[in-house]
């Protein structure tokens, strides 16, 4: 038995007596908080929490959190942390005026990452991804989803997913794996898209399923990538192997991606920088979650998704990083939360809900992660001293996360 007691917590954030599984619309501004509180973890799970008046006398290890906030760790439901190399040269090309789509049309972008990944060994890829995982855990991430999609051949997609499997086996935080063979059409298939479609459907998906390498199936359904019809066929094939959809949609235009995901009961449709009332209405009629990635809008200089309208309409918004070498080379969840507040007009409470509980739900992990509730896994963040919750998004770019607890242990 090992126990960890955090005492004198200025504000214990998202402490729930009656655990919720998802928050939507006006509820997103509700964040149960206790002031002058304690939380006790035992054997990796939350054993108790409450006011300091009820604080237990002792534990194996004790931390004093005077003036500080304690929160559930972030649940980052959308990343691409397995990659072979950065794309700094494309960043400079974009500063000089090229767009993300122009770079992609020239064979840069995802295809550039794929060429590099195809040459890398599984060991090299694991090393890089492992380092990124450690980096995001240090910033407070306590659960993560990781996609393939820089392989684009049978062997390389399997290689990526085997790296994700090793992350799952060795990571102290839960890792969910998503198959994204439909991330881009390789150059050699540009004139024959059908051949790549059948490679995905007839060869990649069966093999991925046979080895049990993925939890979810993703498609980049957007202008210049996969059409809604192609997306539908891939998602239908994925479902045959039990892979639920979680897709990329509406990053580059109003392309029908949101509707394509909803039609196949996607857990989430992600990006949504281009969203009209039609998409919002369709989401309201579904169980599909809108997952927003403001780090990508920031880095590419594209519009931010209309989070305010979505929440006002009653939707359950999710926030994630999209950590990848092209459109968001950062896995910094505190910065994502600052962007959500400053650029998308989300309240701090809404942003925290979106980055914890709703993020957990977007990975089907809400029973064990995403809030501070008795019995849930003790993955926690201790901030530096601050007056209120707003101090977290307010101090953008600063090191607001002082300590991270994973399974009841200090990282
Ligand atoms: O989520 N949009 C598609 N995929 C990634 C970017 C991939 C890349 O540029 O390498 C994204 O933005
Ligand atoms: Fe992405």
Short mmCIF file of C-alpha atoms and ligand atoms in Angstrom, two decimals:
data_model
loop_
_atom_site.label_atom_id
_atom_site.label_comp_id
_atom_site.label_asym_id
_atom_site.label_seq_id
_atom_site.Cartn_x
_atom_site.Cartn_y
_atom_site.Cartn_z
CA UNK A 1 0.00 0.00 0.00
CA UNK A 2 1.26 3.46 -0.79
CA UNK A 3 -0.53 6.71 -0.12
CA UNK A 4 -0.06 10.34 -1.06
CA UNK A 5 -1.78 13.21 0.71
CA UNK A 6 -2.01 16.72 -0.75
CA UNK A 7 -2.96 19.21 1.99
CA UNK A 8 -3.92 22.87 2.30
CA UNK A 9 -5.06 23.06 -1.34
CA UNK A 10 -6.19 26.61 -2.10
CA UNK A 11 -8.68 25.32 -4.73
CA UNK A 12 -9.40 21.69 -5.52
CA UNK A 13 -10.83 21.83 -9.03
CA UNK A 14 -13.30 19.38 -10.55
CA UNK A 15 -13.88 17.45 -7.34
CA UNK A 16 -17.08 15.47 -7.83
CA UNK A 17 -19.28 13.59 -5.39
CA UNK A 18 -21.57 12.47 -8.21
CA UNK A 19 -19.33 11.81 -11.21
CA UNK A 20 -20.61 13.13 -14.54
CA UNK A 21 -19.65 11.47 -17.80
CA UNK A 22 -19.79 14.51 -20.11
CA UNK A 23 -20.75 18.17 -19.86
CA UNK A 24 -22.48 20.11 -22.60
CA UNK A 25 -23.81 23.60 -23.26
CA UNK A 26 -24.45 25.71 -20.17
CA UNK A 27 -23.20 22.87 -17.89
CA UNK A 28 -19.73 23.40 -19.31
CA UNK A 29 -19.39 26.48 -17.07
CA UNK A 30 -20.06 24.31 -13.99
CA UNK A 31 -16.88 23.16 -12.36
CA UNK A 32 -17.29 21.81 -8.83
CA UNK A 33 -14.52 23.28 -6.63
CA UNK A 34 -13.56 23.09 -2.95
CA UNK A 35 -11.43 25.68 -1.21
CA UNK A 36 -8.98 24.86 1.59
CA UNK A 37 -9.14 21.17 0.74
CA UNK A 38 -7.17 17.92 0.73
CA UNK A 39 -7.02 14.95 -1.59
CA UNK A 40 -5.74 11.50 -0.64
CA UNK A 41 -4.51 8.93 -3.17
CA UNK A 42 -4.02 5.29 -2.24
CA UNK A 43 -2.58 2.61 -4.51
CA UNK A 44 -2.83 4.89 -7.52
CA UNK A 45 -6.48 5.84 -7.09
CA UNK A 46 -8.31 8.66 -5.36
CA UNK A 47 -9.33 7.42 -1.94
CA UNK A 48 -10.86 10.59 -0.47
CA UNK A 49 -11.06 14.37 -0.72
CA UNK A 50 -12.77 17.10 1.24
CA UNK A 51 -12.30 20.20 3.39
CA UNK A 52 -9.11 20.51 5.49
CA UNK A 53 -11.24 20.12 8.62
CA UNK A 54 -11.62 16.42 7.64
CA UNK A 55 -8.04 15.91 6.46
CA UNK A 56 -6.45 12.56 7.46
CA UNK A 57 -3.54 12.78 9.90
CA UNK A 58 -0.91 10.97 7.91
CA UNK A 59 0.07 9.26 4.68
CA UNK A 60 3.26 7.71 3.29
CA UNK A 61 3.99 10.97 1.51
CA UNK A 62 2.57 14.45 2.05
CA UNK A 63 2.63 17.56 -0.15
CA UNK A 64 1.68 21.01 1.06
CA UNK A 65 -0.27 22.91 -1.62
CA UNK A 66 -0.80 26.22 0.18
CA UNK A 67 -1.93 28.87 -2.34
CA UNK A 68 -2.01 26.32 -5.18
CA UNK A 69 -4.65 24.65 -7.33
CA UNK A 70 -5.05 20.91 -7.78
CA UNK A 71 -6.79 19.67 -10.93
CA UNK A 72 -7.34 16.39 -12.76
CA UNK A 73 -4.60 15.83 -15.36
CA UNK A 74 -5.37 16.79 -18.98
CA UNK A 75 -6.94 14.23 -21.30
CA UNK A 76 -5.49 14.95 -24.76
CA UNK A 77 -7.72 13.06 -27.22
CA UNK A 78 -5.95 13.98 -30.50
CA UNK A 79 -2.20 13.70 -31.19
CA UNK A 80 0.26 12.44 -33.79
CA UNK A 81 3.34 12.07 -31.56
CA UNK A 82 4.94 9.27 -33.61
CA UNK A 83 6.95 11.00 -36.34
CA UNK A 84 10.49 10.87 -37.68
CA UNK A 85 11.43 14.52 -38.11
CA UNK A 86 10.27 18.09 -37.61
CA UNK A 87 9.12 20.21 -40.58
CA UNK A 88 10.82 23.49 -39.69
CA UNK A 89 11.54 24.22 -43.37
CA UNK A 90 7.81 24.26 -44.13
CA UNK A 91 7.20 26.60 -41.21
CA UNK A 92 9.58 29.08 -42.86
CA UNK A 93 7.89 28.51 -46.26
CA UNK A 94 4.59 29.46 -44.65
CA UNK A 95 6.10 32.58 -43.08
CA UNK A 96 7.18 33.52 -46.59
CA UNK A 97 3.61 33.17 -47.83
CA UNK A 98 2.87 29.61 -48.93
CA UNK A 99 -0.28 28.04 -47.50
CA UNK A 100 -0.54 24.63 -45.79
CA UNK A 101 -2.49 23.37 -48.82
CA UNK A 102 0.06 24.70 -51.33
CA UNK A 103 2.86 22.95 -49.45
CA UNK A 104 0.82 19.72 -49.45
CA UNK A 105 0.10 19.95 -53.20
CA UNK A 106 3.86 20.10 -53.89
CA UNK A 107 4.39 16.83 -52.06
CA UNK A 108 5.36 18.48 -48.77
CA UNK A 109 3.26 18.28 -45.63
CA UNK A 110 2.04 14.82 -44.65
CA UNK A 111 3.84 13.23 -47.64
CA UNK A 112 7.10 14.82 -46.49
CA UNK A 113 6.62 13.28 -43.04
CA UNK A 114 5.74 9.93 -44.64
CA UNK A 115 8.95 9.80 -46.71
CA UNK A 116 10.98 10.37 -43.56
CA UNK A 117 9.02 7.94 -41.44
CA UNK A 118 9.25 5.16 -44.02
CA UNK A 119 13.06 5.27 -43.65
CA UNK A 120 13.09 5.33 -39.84
CA UNK A 121 13.35 2.20 -37.71
CA UNK A 122 10.74 1.23 -35.16
CA UNK A 123 13.34 1.84 -32.47
CA UNK A 124 14.09 5.39 -33.65
CA UNK A 125 10.39 6.20 -33.85
CA UNK A 126 9.79 4.82 -30.39
CA UNK A 127 12.63 6.90 -28.92
CA UNK A 128 11.21 10.12 -30.39
CA UNK A 129 7.63 9.38 -29.39
CA UNK A 130 8.70 8.33 -25.89
CA UNK A 131 10.49 11.66 -25.40
CA UNK A 132 7.41 13.58 -26.57
CA UNK A 133 5.26 11.52 -24.22
CA UNK A 134 7.52 12.41 -21.27
CA UNK A 135 7.42 16.05 -22.31
CA UNK A 136 3.61 16.23 -22.36
CA UNK A 137 3.27 14.32 -19.09
CA UNK A 138 5.51 16.95 -17.49
CA UNK A 139 3.03 19.61 -18.73
CA UNK A 140 0.17 17.74 -17.05
CA UNK A 141 -1.18 15.32 -19.64
CA UNK A 142 -2.60 12.25 -17.90
CA UNK A 143 -4.23 10.37 -20.81
CA UNK A 144 -3.51 10.56 -24.54
CA UNK A 145 -4.60 9.35 -27.97
CA UNK A 146 -1.98 8.72 -30.67
CA UNK A 147 -2.58 8.30 -34.42
CA UNK A 148 -0.77 6.58 -37.25
CA UNK A 149 -0.95 8.25 -40.67
CA UNK A 150 2.65 9.08 -41.56
CA UNK A 151 3.26 5.56 -42.88
CA UNK A 152 0.89 5.44 -45.87
CA UNK A 153 2.15 1.98 -46.86
CA UNK A 154 1.04 -1.26 -45.24
CA UNK A 155 4.42 -1.84 -43.59
CA UNK A 156 4.91 1.69 -42.36
CA UNK A 157 1.39 2.07 -40.99
CA UNK A 158 1.92 -1.19 -39.08
CA UNK A 159 5.34 0.05 -37.93
CA UNK A 160 3.76 3.23 -36.52
CA UNK A 161 1.00 1.34 -34.76
CA UNK A 162 3.51 -1.11 -33.25
CA UNK A 163 5.32 1.93 -31.85
CA UNK A 164 1.99 3.08 -30.36
CA UNK A 165 1.52 -0.40 -28.90
CA UNK A 166 4.91 -0.12 -27.19
CA UNK A 167 3.89 3.29 -25.84
CA UNK A 168 0.72 1.67 -24.47
CA UNK A 169 2.72 -1.09 -22.81
CA UNK A 170 5.33 1.18 -21.25
CA UNK A 171 3.50 4.43 -20.61
CA UNK A 172 2.42 5.29 -17.07
CA UNK A 173 -0.64 7.06 -18.55
CA UNK A 174 -3.30 5.41 -20.75
CA UNK A 175 -2.68 5.56 -24.50
CA UNK A 176 -5.38 5.03 -27.16
CA UNK A 177 -4.34 4.08 -30.71
CA UNK A 178 -5.99 5.37 -33.87
CA UNK A 179 -5.44 4.03 -37.40
CA UNK A 180 -5.13 6.94 -39.86
CA UNK A 181 -4.05 5.23 -43.09
CA UNK A 182 -6.36 7.72 -44.84
CA UNK A 183 -4.27 10.76 -43.90
CA UNK A 184 -3.18 11.68 -47.45
CA UNK A 185 -3.10 10.10 -50.91
CA UNK A 186 0.53 9.07 -51.67
CA UNK A 187 2.02 10.63 -54.86
CA UNK A 188 2.09 7.31 -56.70
CA UNK A 189 -1.68 6.92 -56.19
CA UNK A 190 -2.73 10.47 -57.17
CA UNK A 191 -3.91 9.27 -60.57
CA UNK A 192 -5.52 6.18 -59.09
CA UNK A 193 -7.15 7.00 -55.77
CA UNK A 194 -9.22 3.82 -55.93
CA UNK A 195 -6.07 1.73 -55.64
CA UNK A 196 -5.11 3.50 -52.41
CA UNK A 197 -8.68 3.12 -51.12
CA UNK A 198 -8.49 -0.60 -51.66
CA UNK A 199 -5.05 -0.79 -50.04
CA UNK A 200 -6.58 0.79 -46.93
CA UNK A 201 -9.77 -1.26 -46.95
CA UNK A 202 -8.54 -4.63 -48.24
CA UNK A 203 -5.04 -4.75 -46.75
CA UNK A 204 -4.32 -2.24 -44.02
CA UNK A 205 -7.53 -2.48 -42.00
CA UNK A 206 -7.64 -6.30 -41.86
CA UNK A 207 -3.99 -6.48 -40.77
CA UNK A 208 -4.36 -3.69 -38.19
CA UNK A 209 -7.39 -5.49 -36.80
CA UNK A 210 -5.74 -8.93 -36.87
CA UNK A 211 -2.87 -7.62 -34.74
CA UNK A 212 -5.25 -5.65 -32.48
CA UNK A 213 -3.23 -2.52 -33.14
CA UNK A 214 -5.95 0.16 -33.08
CA UNK A 215 -8.86 1.33 -30.97
CA UNK A 216 -10.21 3.84 -33.50
CA UNK A 217 -10.32 4.61 -37.22
CA UNK A 218 -9.61 8.11 -38.54
CA UNK A 219 -9.79 9.78 -41.98
CA UNK A 220 -8.59 13.25 -43.00
CA UNK A 221 -11.87 14.23 -44.67
CA UNK A 222 -11.13 17.60 -46.22
CA UNK A 223 -10.42 19.63 -49.33
CA UNK A 224 -7.52 18.02 -51.24
CA UNK A 225 -7.52 14.90 -49.03
CA UNK A 226 -10.41 12.40 -48.69
CA UNK A 227 -13.98 13.09 -49.85
CA UNK A 228 -17.04 12.44 -47.66
CA UNK A 229 -17.89 9.44 -49.87
CA UNK A 230 -14.40 7.94 -49.47
CA UNK A 231 -14.56 8.69 -45.75
CA UNK A 232 -17.87 6.87 -45.48
CA UNK A 233 -16.47 3.75 -47.12
CA UNK A 234 -13.40 3.67 -44.88
CA UNK A 235 -15.41 4.25 -41.71
CA UNK A 236 -17.87 1.53 -42.71
CA UNK A 237 -14.96 -0.87 -43.25
CA UNK A 238 -13.42 0.15 -39.91
CA UNK A 239 -16.68 -0.59 -38.08
CA UNK A 240 -16.60 -4.16 -39.46
CA UNK A 241 -13.46 -4.65 -37.39
CA UNK A 242 -14.93 -2.89 -34.35
CA UNK A 243 -12.95 0.30 -34.90
CA UNK A 244 -15.08 3.29 -33.95
CA UNK A 245 -14.55 6.45 -35.98
CA UNK A 246 -12.79 9.59 -34.71
CA UNK A 247 -12.10 11.78 -37.70
CA UNK A 248 -10.42 14.95 -38.99
CA UNK A 249 -13.02 17.28 -40.51
CA UNK A 250 -13.55 20.86 -41.71
CA UNK A 251 -9.99 22.10 -41.14
CA UNK A 252 -9.65 23.50 -44.65
CA UNK A 253 -13.27 24.20 -45.63
CA UNK A 254 -16.96 23.38 -45.30
CA UNK A 255 -16.43 20.02 -46.90
CA UNK A 256 -19.10 17.76 -45.40
CA UNK A 257 -16.65 16.03 -43.07
CA UNK A 258 -18.68 16.69 -39.94
CA UNK A 259 -21.77 15.11 -41.53
CA UNK A 260 -19.69 12.17 -42.79
CA UNK A 261 -18.47 11.46 -39.26
CA UNK A 262 -21.91 11.82 -37.69
CA UNK A 263 -23.44 9.50 -40.29
CA UNK A 264 -21.09 6.73 -39.09
CA UNK A 265 -21.59 7.52 -35.42
CA UNK A 266 -18.09 8.92 -34.86
CA UNK A 267 -17.05 9.40 -31.24
CA UNK A 268 -15.63 12.76 -32.22
CA UNK A 269 -15.13 14.97 -35.25
CA UNK A 270 -11.98 17.00 -34.80
CA UNK A 271 -10.73 20.45 -35.97
CA UNK A 272 -13.96 22.16 -37.21
CA UNK A 273 -12.26 25.47 -37.91
CA UNK A 274 -14.86 25.79 -40.69
CA UNK A 275 -18.25 25.23 -39.08
CA UNK A 276 -21.62 26.71 -40.01
CA UNK A 277 -25.02 26.49 -38.36
CA UNK A 278 -25.71 23.40 -40.46
CA UNK A 279 -22.83 21.48 -38.80
CA UNK A 280 -23.83 22.73 -35.34
CA UNK A 281 -27.40 21.56 -35.90
CA UNK A 282 -26.20 18.17 -37.17
CA UNK A 283 -23.95 17.76 -34.09
CA UNK A 284 -26.86 18.63 -31.79
CA UNK A 285 -28.86 15.77 -33.29
CA UNK A 286 -26.02 13.28 -32.70
CA UNK A 287 -23.81 11.76 -30.00
CA UNK A 288 -20.65 12.87 -31.82
CA UNK A 289 -18.37 15.25 -29.91
CA UNK A 290 -16.80 18.33 -31.53
CA UNK A 291 -13.07 18.27 -30.61
CA UNK A 292 -11.33 21.60 -31.17
CA UNK A 293 -7.60 22.06 -31.71
CA UNK A 294 -6.78 25.76 -31.29
CA UNK A 295 -3.01 25.13 -31.39
CA UNK A 296 -3.42 24.23 -35.06
CA UNK A 297 -5.44 27.37 -35.88
CA UNK A 298 -2.79 29.42 -34.06
CA UNK A 299 0.15 27.83 -35.85
CA UNK A 300 -1.37 27.75 -39.36
CA UNK A 301 -3.06 31.15 -39.06
CA UNK A 302 -6.47 29.74 -39.99
CA UNK A 303 -9.75 30.70 -38.26
CA UNK A 304 -10.39 29.42 -34.75
CA UNK A 305 -13.35 27.04 -34.47
CA UNK A 306 -16.54 28.77 -33.22
CA UNK A 307 -16.45 27.28 -29.71
CA UNK A 308 -18.66 30.00 -28.25
CA UNK A 309 -21.49 29.35 -30.71
CA UNK A 310 -21.14 25.61 -30.17
CA UNK A 311 -21.43 25.88 -26.38
CA UNK A 312 -24.24 28.44 -26.57
CA UNK A 313 -26.08 26.04 -28.87
CA UNK A 314 -25.75 23.30 -26.23
CA UNK A 315 -22.81 21.21 -27.52
CA UNK A 316 -20.17 19.35 -25.45
CA UNK A 317 -16.88 20.84 -26.66
CA UNK A 318 -13.58 18.94 -26.31
CA UNK A 319 -10.11 20.55 -26.42
CA UNK A 320 -6.96 18.71 -27.57
CA UNK A 321 -3.49 19.61 -28.86
CA UNK A 322 -3.13 17.89 -32.28
CA UNK A 323 0.61 17.59 -31.45
CA UNK A 324 2.19 16.85 -34.90
CA UNK A 325 5.15 18.07 -36.97
CA UNK A 326 3.11 20.01 -39.53
CA UNK A 327 0.16 21.92 -38.14
CA UNK A 328 0.89 22.01 -34.38
CA UNK A 329 4.37 21.06 -33.19
CA UNK A 330 3.37 21.39 -29.54
CA UNK A 331 1.69 19.17 -26.98
CA UNK A 332 1.25 21.99 -24.48
CA UNK A 333 -2.28 21.66 -23.04
CA UNK A 334 -1.99 24.76 -20.79
CA UNK A 335 -1.30 26.82 -23.93
CA UNK A 336 -4.29 25.20 -25.69
CA UNK A 337 -6.44 26.28 -22.73
CA UNK A 338 -5.08 29.83 -22.92
CA UNK A 339 -5.88 29.94 -26.65
CA UNK A 340 -9.38 28.57 -26.02
CA UNK A 341 -10.06 31.38 -23.53
CA UNK A 342 -8.33 34.26 -25.30
CA UNK A 343 -9.21 33.39 -28.90
CA UNK A 344 -12.38 31.30 -28.73
CA UNK A 345 -13.97 33.10 -25.76
CA UNK A 346 -14.36 29.97 -23.68
CA UNK A 347 -14.62 30.64 -19.93
CA UNK A 348 -11.79 29.11 -17.88
CA UNK A 349 -14.30 26.65 -16.37
CA UNK A 350 -15.50 25.62 -19.85
CA UNK A 351 -11.94 25.18 -21.10
CA UNK A 352 -10.99 23.00 -18.10
CA UNK A 353 -14.08 20.81 -18.58
CA UNK A 354 -13.27 20.50 -22.29
CA UNK A 355 -9.64 19.53 -21.60
CA UNK A 356 -10.37 17.00 -18.85
CA UNK A 357 -13.76 15.29 -18.56
CA UNK A 358 -14.88 15.81 -22.16
CA UNK A 359 -11.42 14.85 -23.42
CA UNK A 360 -11.62 11.64 -21.39
CA UNK A 361 -15.01 10.91 -22.94
CA UNK A 362 -13.55 11.43 -26.43
CA UNK A 363 -11.22 8.47 -25.59
CA UNK A 364 -13.90 6.47 -23.71
CA UNK A 365 -11.88 6.89 -20.51
CA UNK A 366 -14.38 8.96 -18.51
CA UNK A 367 -15.07 6.21 -15.96
CA UNK A 368 -11.48 6.39 -14.67
CA UNK A 369 -10.07 9.77 -15.73
CA UNK A 370 -11.02 13.40 -16.26
CA UNK A 371 -12.23 14.46 -12.80
CA UNK A 372 -11.31 14.10 -9.15
CA UNK A 373 -13.76 11.50 -7.87
CA UNK A 374 -13.35 8.68 -5.36
CA UNK A 375 -12.14 5.56 -7.18
CA UNK A 376 -10.79 7.32 -10.27
CA UNK A 377 -7.09 7.06 -11.15
CA UNK A 378 -5.03 9.66 -9.27
CA UNK A 379 -3.56 11.56 -12.24
CA UNK A 380 -3.35 15.11 -10.92
CA UNK A 381 -1.81 18.51 -11.55
CA UNK A 382 -0.54 20.87 -8.86
CA UNK A 383 -0.17 24.45 -10.14
CA UNK A 384 2.13 27.18 -8.91
CA UNK A 385 0.45 29.53 -6.43
CA UNK A 386 -2.41 31.52 -8.02
CA UNK A 387 -5.46 33.46 -6.88
CA UNK A 388 -8.15 31.82 -8.98
CA UNK A 389 -8.74 29.31 -11.76
CA UNK A 390 -8.44 32.10 -14.31
CA UNK A 391 -4.78 32.44 -13.35
CA UNK A 392 -4.10 29.29 -15.34
CA UNK A 393 -5.12 30.46 -18.86
CA UNK A 394 -4.18 34.04 -17.96
CA UNK A 395 -0.46 33.31 -17.55
CA UNK A 396 -0.11 31.95 -21.11
CA UNK A 397 3.28 30.53 -21.94
CA UNK A 398 4.37 30.49 -18.29
CA UNK A 399 5.09 27.32 -16.41
CA UNK A 400 1.81 27.12 -14.51
CA UNK A 401 1.98 23.36 -13.88
CA UNK A 402 4.40 22.89 -11.00
CA UNK A 403 4.00 19.18 -10.24
CA UNK A 404 2.33 16.23 -11.90
CA UNK A 405 1.05 13.13 -10.12
CA UNK A 406 0.56 9.94 -12.13
CA UNK A 407 -1.18 6.96 -10.50
CA UNK A 408 -0.68 8.57 -7.14
CA UNK A 409 3.06 9.08 -7.61
CA UNK A 410 4.99 12.32 -8.11
CA UNK A 411 6.52 12.39 -11.63
O1 LIG B 1 -4.53 17.32 -37.59
N1 LIG B 1 -5.08 17.62 -40.67
C1 LIG B 1 -4.50 16.56 -40.77
N2 LIG B 1 -3.57 16.06 -39.98
C2 LIG B 1 -2.82 16.83 -39.05
C3 LIG B 1 -1.68 17.53 -39.69
C4 LIG B 1 -0.77 16.60 -40.28
C5 LIG B 1 0.49 17.21 -40.79
O2 LIG B 1 0.50 18.32 -41.35
O3 LIG B 1 1.49 16.52 -40.63
C6 LIG B 1 -3.71 17.80 -38.34
O4 LIG B 1 -3.62 19.02 -38.51
FE1 LIG B 2 -4.63 15.87 -36.34
#
